[in-house]
mmCIF file with all atom_site columns, C-alpha atoms in Angstrom:
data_model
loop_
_atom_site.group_PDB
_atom_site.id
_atom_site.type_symbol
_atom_site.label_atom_id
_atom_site.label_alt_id
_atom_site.label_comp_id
_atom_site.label_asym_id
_atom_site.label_entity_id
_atom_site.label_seq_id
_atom_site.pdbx_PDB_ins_code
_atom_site.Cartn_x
_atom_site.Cartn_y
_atom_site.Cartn_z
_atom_site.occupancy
_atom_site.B_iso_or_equiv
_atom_site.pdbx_formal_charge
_atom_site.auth_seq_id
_atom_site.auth_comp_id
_atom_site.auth_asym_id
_atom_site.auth_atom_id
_atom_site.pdbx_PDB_model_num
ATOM 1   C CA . UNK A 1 1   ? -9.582  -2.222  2.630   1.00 53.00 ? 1   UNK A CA 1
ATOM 2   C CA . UNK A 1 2   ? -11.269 -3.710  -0.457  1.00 58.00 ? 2   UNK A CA 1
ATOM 3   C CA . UNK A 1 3   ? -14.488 -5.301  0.016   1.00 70.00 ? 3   UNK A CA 1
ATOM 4   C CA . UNK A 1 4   ? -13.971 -9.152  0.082   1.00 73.00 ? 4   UNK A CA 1
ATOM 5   C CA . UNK A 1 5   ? -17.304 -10.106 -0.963  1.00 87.00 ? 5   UNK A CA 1
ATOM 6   C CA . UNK A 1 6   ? -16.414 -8.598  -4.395  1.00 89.00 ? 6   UNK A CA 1
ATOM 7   C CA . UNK A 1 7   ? -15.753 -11.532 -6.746  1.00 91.00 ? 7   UNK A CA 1
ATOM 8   C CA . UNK A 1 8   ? -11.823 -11.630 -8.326  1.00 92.00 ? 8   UNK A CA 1
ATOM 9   C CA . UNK A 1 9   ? -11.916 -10.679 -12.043 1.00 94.00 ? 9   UNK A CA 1
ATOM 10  C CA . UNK A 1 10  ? -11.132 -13.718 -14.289 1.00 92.00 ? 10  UNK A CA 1
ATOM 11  C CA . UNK A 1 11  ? -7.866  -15.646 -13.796 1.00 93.00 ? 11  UNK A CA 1
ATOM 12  C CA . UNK A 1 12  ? -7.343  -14.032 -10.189 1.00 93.00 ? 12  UNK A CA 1
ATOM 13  C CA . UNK A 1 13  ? -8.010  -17.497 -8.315  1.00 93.00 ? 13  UNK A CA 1
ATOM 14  C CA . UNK A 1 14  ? -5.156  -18.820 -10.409 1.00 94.00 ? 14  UNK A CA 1
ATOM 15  C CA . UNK A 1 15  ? -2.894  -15.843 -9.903  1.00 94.00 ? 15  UNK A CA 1
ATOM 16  C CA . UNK A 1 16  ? -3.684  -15.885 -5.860  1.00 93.00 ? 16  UNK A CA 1
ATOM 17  C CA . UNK A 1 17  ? -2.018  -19.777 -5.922  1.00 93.00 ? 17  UNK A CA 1
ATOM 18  C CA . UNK A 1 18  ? 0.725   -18.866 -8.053  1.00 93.00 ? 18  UNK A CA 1
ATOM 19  C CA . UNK A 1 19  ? 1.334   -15.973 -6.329  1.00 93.00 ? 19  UNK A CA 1
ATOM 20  C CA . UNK A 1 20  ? 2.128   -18.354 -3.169  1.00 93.00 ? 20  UNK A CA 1
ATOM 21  C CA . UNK A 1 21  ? 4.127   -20.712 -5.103  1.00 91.00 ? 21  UNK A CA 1
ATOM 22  C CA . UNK A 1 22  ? 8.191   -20.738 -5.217  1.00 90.00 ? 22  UNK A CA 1
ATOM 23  C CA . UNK A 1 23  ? 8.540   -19.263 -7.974  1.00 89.00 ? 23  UNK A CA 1
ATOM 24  C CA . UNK A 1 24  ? 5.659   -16.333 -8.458  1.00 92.00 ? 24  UNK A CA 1
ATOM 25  C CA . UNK A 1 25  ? 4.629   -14.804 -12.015 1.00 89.00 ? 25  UNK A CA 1
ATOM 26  C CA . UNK A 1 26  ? 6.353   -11.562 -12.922 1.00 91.00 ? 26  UNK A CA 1
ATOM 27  C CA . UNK A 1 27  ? 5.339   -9.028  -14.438 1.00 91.00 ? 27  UNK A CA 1
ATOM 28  C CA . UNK A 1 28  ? 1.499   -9.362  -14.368 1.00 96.00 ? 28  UNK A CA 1
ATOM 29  C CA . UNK A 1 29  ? -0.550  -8.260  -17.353 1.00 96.00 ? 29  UNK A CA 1
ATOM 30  C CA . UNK A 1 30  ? -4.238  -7.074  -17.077 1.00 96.00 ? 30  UNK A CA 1
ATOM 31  C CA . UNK A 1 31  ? -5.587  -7.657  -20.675 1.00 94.00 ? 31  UNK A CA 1
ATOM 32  C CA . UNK A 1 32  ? -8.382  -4.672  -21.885 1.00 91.00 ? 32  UNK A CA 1
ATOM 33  C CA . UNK A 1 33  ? -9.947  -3.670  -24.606 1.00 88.00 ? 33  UNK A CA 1
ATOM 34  C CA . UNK A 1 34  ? -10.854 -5.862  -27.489 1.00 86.00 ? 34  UNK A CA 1
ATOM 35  C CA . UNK A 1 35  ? -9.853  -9.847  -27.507 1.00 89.00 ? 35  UNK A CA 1
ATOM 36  C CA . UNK A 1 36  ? -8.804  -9.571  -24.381 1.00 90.00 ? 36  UNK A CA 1
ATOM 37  C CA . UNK A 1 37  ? -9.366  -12.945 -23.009 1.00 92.00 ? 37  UNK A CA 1
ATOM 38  C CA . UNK A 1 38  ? -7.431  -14.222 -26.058 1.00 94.00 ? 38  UNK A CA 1
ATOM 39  C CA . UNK A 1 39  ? -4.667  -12.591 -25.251 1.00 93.00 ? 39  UNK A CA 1
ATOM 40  C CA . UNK A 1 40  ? -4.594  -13.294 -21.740 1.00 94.00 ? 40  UNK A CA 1
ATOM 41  C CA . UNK A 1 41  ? -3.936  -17.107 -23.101 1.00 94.00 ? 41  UNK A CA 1
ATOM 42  C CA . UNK A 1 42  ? -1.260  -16.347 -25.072 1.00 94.00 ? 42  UNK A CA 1
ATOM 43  C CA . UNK A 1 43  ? 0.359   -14.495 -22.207 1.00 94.00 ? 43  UNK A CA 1
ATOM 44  C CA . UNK A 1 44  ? -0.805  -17.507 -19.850 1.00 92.00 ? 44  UNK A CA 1
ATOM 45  C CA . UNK A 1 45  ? 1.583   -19.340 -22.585 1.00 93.00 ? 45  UNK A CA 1
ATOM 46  C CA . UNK A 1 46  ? 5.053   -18.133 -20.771 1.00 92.00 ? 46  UNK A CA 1
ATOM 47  C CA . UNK A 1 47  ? 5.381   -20.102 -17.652 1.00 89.00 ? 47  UNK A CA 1
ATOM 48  C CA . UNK A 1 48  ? 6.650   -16.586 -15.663 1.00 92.00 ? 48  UNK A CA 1
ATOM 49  C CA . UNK A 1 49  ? 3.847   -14.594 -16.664 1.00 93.00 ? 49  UNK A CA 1
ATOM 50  C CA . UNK A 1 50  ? 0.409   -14.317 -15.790 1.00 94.00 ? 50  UNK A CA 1
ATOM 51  C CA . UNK A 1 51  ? -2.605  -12.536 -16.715 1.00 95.00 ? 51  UNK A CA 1
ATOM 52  C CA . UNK A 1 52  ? -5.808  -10.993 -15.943 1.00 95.00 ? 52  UNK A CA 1
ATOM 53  C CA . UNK A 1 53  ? -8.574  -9.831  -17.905 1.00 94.00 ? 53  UNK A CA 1
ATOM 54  C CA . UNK A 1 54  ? -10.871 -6.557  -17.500 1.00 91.00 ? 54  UNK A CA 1
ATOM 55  C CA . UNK A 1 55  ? -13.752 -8.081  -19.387 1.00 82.00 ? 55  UNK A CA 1
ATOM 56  C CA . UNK A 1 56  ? -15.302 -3.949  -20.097 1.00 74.00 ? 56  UNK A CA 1
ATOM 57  C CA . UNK A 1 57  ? -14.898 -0.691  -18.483 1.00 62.00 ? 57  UNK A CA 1
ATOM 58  C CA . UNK A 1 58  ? -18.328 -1.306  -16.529 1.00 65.00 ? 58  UNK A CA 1
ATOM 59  C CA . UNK A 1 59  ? -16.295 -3.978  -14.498 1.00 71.00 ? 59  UNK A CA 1
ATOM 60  C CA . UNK A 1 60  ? -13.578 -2.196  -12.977 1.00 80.00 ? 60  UNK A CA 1
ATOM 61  C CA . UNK A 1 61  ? -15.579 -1.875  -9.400  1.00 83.00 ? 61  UNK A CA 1
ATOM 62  C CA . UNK A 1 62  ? -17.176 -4.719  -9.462  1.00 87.00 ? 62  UNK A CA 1
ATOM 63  C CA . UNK A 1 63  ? -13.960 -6.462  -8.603  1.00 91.00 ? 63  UNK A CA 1
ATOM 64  C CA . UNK A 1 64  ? -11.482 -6.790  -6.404  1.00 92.00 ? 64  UNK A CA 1
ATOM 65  C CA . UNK A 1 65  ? -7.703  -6.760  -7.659  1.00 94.00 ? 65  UNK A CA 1
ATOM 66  C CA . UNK A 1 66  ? -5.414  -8.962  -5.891  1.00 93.00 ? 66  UNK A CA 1
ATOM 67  C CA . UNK A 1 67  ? -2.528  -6.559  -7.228  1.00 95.00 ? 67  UNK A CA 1
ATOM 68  C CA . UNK A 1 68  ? -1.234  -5.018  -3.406  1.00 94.00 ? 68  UNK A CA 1
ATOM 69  C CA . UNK A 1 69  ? 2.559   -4.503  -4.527  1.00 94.00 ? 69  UNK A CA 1
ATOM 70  C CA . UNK A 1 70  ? 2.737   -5.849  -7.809  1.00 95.00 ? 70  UNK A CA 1
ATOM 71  C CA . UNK A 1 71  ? 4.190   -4.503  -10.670 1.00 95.00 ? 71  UNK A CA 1
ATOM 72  C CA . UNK A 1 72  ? 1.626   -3.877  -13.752 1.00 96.00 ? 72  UNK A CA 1
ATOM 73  C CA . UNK A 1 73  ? 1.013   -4.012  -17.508 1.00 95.00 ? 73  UNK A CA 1
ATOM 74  C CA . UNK A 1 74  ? -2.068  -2.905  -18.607 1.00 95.00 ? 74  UNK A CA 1
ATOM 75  C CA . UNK A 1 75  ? -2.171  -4.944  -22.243 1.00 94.00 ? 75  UNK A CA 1
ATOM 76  C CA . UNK A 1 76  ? -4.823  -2.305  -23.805 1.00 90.00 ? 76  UNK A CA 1
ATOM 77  C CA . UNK A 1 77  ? -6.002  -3.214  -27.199 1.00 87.00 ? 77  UNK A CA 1
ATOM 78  C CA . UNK A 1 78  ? -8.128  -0.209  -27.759 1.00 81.00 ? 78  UNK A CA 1
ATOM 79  C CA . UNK A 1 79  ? -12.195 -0.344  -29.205 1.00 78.00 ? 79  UNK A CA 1
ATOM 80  C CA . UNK A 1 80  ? -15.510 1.117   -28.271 1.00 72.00 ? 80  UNK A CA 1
ATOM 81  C CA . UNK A 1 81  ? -15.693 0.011   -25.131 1.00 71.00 ? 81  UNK A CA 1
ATOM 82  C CA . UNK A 1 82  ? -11.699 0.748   -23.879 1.00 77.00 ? 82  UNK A CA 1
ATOM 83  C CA . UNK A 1 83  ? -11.059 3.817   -25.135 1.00 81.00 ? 83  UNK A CA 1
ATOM 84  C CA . UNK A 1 84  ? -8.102  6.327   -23.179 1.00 81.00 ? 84  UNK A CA 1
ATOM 85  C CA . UNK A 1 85  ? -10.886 7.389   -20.539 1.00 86.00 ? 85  UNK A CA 1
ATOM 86  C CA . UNK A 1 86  ? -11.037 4.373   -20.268 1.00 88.00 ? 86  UNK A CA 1
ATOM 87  C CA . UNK A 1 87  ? -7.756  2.992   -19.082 1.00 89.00 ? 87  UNK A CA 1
ATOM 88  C CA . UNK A 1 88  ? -6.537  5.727   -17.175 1.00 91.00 ? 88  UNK A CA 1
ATOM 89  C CA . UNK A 1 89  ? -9.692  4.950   -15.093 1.00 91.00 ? 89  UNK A CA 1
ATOM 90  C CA . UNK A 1 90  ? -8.321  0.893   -15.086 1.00 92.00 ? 90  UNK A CA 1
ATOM 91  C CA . UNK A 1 91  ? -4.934  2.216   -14.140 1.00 94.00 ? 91  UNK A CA 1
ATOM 92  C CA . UNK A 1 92  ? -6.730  4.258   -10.714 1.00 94.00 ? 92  UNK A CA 1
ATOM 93  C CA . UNK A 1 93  ? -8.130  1.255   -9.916  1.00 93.00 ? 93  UNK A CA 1
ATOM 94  C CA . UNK A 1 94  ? -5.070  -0.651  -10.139 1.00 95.00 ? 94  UNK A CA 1
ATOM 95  C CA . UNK A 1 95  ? -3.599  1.332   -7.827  1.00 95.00 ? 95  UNK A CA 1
ATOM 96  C CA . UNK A 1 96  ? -6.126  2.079   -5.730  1.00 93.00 ? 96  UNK A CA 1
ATOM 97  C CA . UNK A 1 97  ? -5.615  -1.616  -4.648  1.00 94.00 ? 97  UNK A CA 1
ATOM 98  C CA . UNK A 1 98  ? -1.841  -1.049  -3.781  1.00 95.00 ? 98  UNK A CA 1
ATOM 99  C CA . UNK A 1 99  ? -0.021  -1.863  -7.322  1.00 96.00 ? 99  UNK A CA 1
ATOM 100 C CA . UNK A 1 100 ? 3.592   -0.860  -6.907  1.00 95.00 ? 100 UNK A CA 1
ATOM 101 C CA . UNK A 1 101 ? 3.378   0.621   -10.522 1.00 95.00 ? 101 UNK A CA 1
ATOM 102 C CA . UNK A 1 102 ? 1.491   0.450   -13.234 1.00 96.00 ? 102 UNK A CA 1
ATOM 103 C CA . UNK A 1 103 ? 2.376   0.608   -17.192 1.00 94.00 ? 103 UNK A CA 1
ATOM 104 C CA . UNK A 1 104 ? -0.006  0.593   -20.338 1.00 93.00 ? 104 UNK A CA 1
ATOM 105 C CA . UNK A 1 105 ? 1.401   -1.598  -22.954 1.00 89.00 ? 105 UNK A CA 1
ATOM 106 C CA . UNK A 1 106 ? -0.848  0.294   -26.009 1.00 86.00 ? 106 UNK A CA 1
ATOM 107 C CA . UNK A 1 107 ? -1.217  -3.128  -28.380 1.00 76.00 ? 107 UNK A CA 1
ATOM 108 C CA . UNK A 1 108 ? -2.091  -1.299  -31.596 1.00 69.00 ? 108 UNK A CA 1
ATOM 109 C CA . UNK A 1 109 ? 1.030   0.880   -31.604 1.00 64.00 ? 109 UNK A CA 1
ATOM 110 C CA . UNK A 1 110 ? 3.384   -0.441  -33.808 1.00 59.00 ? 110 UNK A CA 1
ATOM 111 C CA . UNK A 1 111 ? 7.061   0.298   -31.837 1.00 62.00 ? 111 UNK A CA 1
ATOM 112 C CA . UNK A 1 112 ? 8.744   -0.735  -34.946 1.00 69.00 ? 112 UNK A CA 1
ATOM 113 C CA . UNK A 1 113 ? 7.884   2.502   -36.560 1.00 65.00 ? 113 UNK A CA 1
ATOM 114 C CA . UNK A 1 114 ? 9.266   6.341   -35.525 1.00 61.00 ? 114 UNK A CA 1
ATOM 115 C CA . UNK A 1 115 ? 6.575   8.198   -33.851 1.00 58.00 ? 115 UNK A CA 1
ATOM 116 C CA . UNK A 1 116 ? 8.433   11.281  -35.081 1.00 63.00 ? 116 UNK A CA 1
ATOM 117 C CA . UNK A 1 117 ? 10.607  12.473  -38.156 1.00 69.00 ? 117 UNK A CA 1
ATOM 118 C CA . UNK A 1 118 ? 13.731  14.874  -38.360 1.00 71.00 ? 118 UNK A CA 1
ATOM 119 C CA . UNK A 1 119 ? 14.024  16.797  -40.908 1.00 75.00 ? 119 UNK A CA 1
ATOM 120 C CA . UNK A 1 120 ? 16.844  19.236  -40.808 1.00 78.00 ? 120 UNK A CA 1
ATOM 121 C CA . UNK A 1 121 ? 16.110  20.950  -44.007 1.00 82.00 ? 121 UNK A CA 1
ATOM 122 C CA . UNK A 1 122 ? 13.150  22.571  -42.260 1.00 81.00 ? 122 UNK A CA 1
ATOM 123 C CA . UNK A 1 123 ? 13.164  26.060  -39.881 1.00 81.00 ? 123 UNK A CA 1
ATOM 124 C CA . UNK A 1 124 ? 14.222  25.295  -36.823 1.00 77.00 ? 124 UNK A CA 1
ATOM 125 C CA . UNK A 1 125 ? 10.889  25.560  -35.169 1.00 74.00 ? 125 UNK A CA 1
ATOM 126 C CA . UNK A 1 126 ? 8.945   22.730  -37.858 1.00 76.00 ? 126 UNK A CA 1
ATOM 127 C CA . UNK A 1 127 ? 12.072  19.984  -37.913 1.00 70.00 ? 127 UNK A CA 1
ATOM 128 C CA . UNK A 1 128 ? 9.707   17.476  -35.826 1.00 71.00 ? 128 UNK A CA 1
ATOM 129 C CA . UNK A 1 129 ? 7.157   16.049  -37.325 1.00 58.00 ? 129 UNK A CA 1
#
């Protein structure tokens, strides 16, 4: 049982109420790593969303997650103080407080782009690149 005197990390009030509202935010984003609390606004922008921010990796005991069952994205917009140590400690916190899942959303990877290459004019053992 998570201590309750541990304060909720920023935005959790808000998510609590909505949470108990008729029509609950899904998914629900943590926002780490650099501009996070920007970010958390623009995701704060869609009406079925909601976030929450980790403000630095120092913070991730000092609060209590109101996540017990909820499904996760861990918006991760990697720097100096949110490197991959880093998150994958976020994410056992997460759901060490009874997330149903968890997923990191990696915000400087750009999707658009292949993250590997086929080139069938090489041996069969270098074709992926």
């Amino acid at each position: 049982m998570p201590d309750q005197r541990l304060p909720l990390p920023p935005f959790g009030i808000e998510l609590i109420a909505r949470l108990q509202s008729a029509s609950p935010p899904w998914p629900i984003v943590i926002c780490f790593g650099r501009d996070s609390w920007q970010r958390a606004r623009q995701w704060q922008g869609n009406p079925t969303v909601w976030a929450l921010i980790c403000p630095s990796n120092s913070a991730l005991i000092q609060y209590r997650w109101p996540v017990l069952g909820l499904m996760l994205i861990v918006d991760w917009q990697p720097d100096q103080a949110a490197g991959h140590d880093d998150v994958m400690a976020l994410v056992k916190v997460l759901l060490g407080y009874g997330a149903e899942r968890v997923a990191v959303w990696p915000s400087d990877v750009d999707f658009s782009q292949p993250a590997f290459d086929y080139d069938s004019g090489r041996l069969v053992g270098q074709r992926w690149a």
